[in-house]
Amino acid sequence: PRRTRSGRTITQLQLMNEIQECCEAIPHMQREIRPAATFPDDVAHVARELSPRVIQFSGHGNAVRAGAYAGALAFERGGTLQPVPPDELIRLLREDCPDLQAVLLHGCHTLRPLGELIHREMPHLYVIGWDSLLE
């Protein structure tokens, strides 16, 4: 398990399992699965290249509980958590995903406040997130 700066334990993501489940559930001709290692560079590049209608982000939604990053989705990179400022995520979705219809936020407690904030800023989107811990 990973730990936040405050020492709180964060369970390691099982992203390969998640990718495998997506591959099994979505027909080959209807999916493009591209892991994005860094935000915003890799994510923006893939978003501009593919112009997705549905995009999924997997990370930790409960890594930061206070301050400007409260509720932000945090990605793992090199054993550390990297929270993404909610306003940067929304800007990327708005500018780099013109055909976007739905956002899936796959991580603990991603529905509130992040999912609600995305929906408030982009009310035409379906936003799917979690309101609990994932196990």
Short mmCIF file of N, CA, C and O in Angstrom, two decimals, residues 2-10 62-66 81:
data_model
loop_
_atom_site.label_atom_id
_atom_site.label_comp_id
_atom_site.label_asym_id
_atom_site.label_seq_id
_atom_site.Cartn_x
_atom_site.Cartn_y
_atom_site.Cartn_z
N ARG A 2 0.36 2.30 -0.63
CA ARG A 2 1.04 3.59 -0.68
C ARG A 2 0.56 4.44 0.49
O ARG A 2 -0.48 4.19 1.07
N ARG A 3 1.35 5.46 0.80
CA ARG A 3 0.98 6.36 1.88
C ARG A 3 0.99 7.79 1.36
O ARG A 3 1.80 8.16 0.55
N THR A 4 0.05 8.58 1.89
CA THR A 4 0.03 10.01 1.57
C THR A 4 1.08 10.69 2.44
O THR A 4 1.66 10.07 3.32
N ARG A 5 1.29 11.97 2.21
CA ARG A 5 2.26 12.72 3.03
C ARG A 5 1.90 12.70 4.50
O ARG A 5 2.75 12.77 5.36
N SER A 6 0.61 12.61 4.77
CA SER A 6 0.17 12.59 6.16
C SER A 6 0.31 11.20 6.79
O SER A 6 0.06 11.04 7.97
N GLY A 7 0.71 10.20 5.99
CA GLY A 7 0.89 8.85 6.51
C GLY A 7 -0.30 7.94 6.32
O GLY A 7 -0.25 6.76 6.66
N ARG A 8 -1.41 8.48 5.76
CA ARG A 8 -2.60 7.66 5.53
C ARG A 8 -2.32 6.65 4.42
O ARG A 8 -1.69 6.96 3.42
N THR A 9 -2.77 5.41 4.58
CA THR A 9 -2.54 4.35 3.61
C THR A 9 -3.51 4.45 2.44
O THR A 9 -4.71 4.66 2.64
N ILE A 10 -2.99 4.32 1.24
CA ILE A 10 -3.79 4.31 0.01
C ILE A 10 -3.51 2.98 -0.69
O ILE A 10 -2.36 2.65 -0.97
N ASN A 62 -9.68 9.92 -3.16
CA ASN A 62 -9.72 10.34 -1.76
C ASN A 62 -8.31 10.58 -1.20
O ASN A 62 -8.12 10.57 -0.01
N ALA A 63 -7.34 10.83 -2.06
CA ALA A 63 -5.97 11.02 -1.60
C ALA A 63 -5.78 12.37 -0.91
O ALA A 63 -5.01 12.48 0.03
N VAL A 64 -6.48 13.39 -1.38
CA VAL A 64 -6.35 14.74 -0.81
C VAL A 64 -7.72 15.14 -0.27
O VAL A 64 -8.69 15.17 -1.01
N ARG A 65 -7.78 15.46 1.00
CA ARG A 65 -9.07 15.75 1.62
C ARG A 65 -9.30 17.21 1.97
O ARG A 65 -10.39 17.58 2.35
N ALA A 66 -8.27 18.04 1.86
CA ALA A 66 -8.42 19.44 2.24
C ALA A 66 -7.62 20.33 1.30
O ALA A 66 -6.73 19.86 0.60
N LEU A 81 1.91 9.77 -5.43
CA LEU A 81 0.61 10.22 -5.89
C LEU A 81 0.73 11.64 -6.44
O LEU A 81 1.37 12.49 -5.82
#
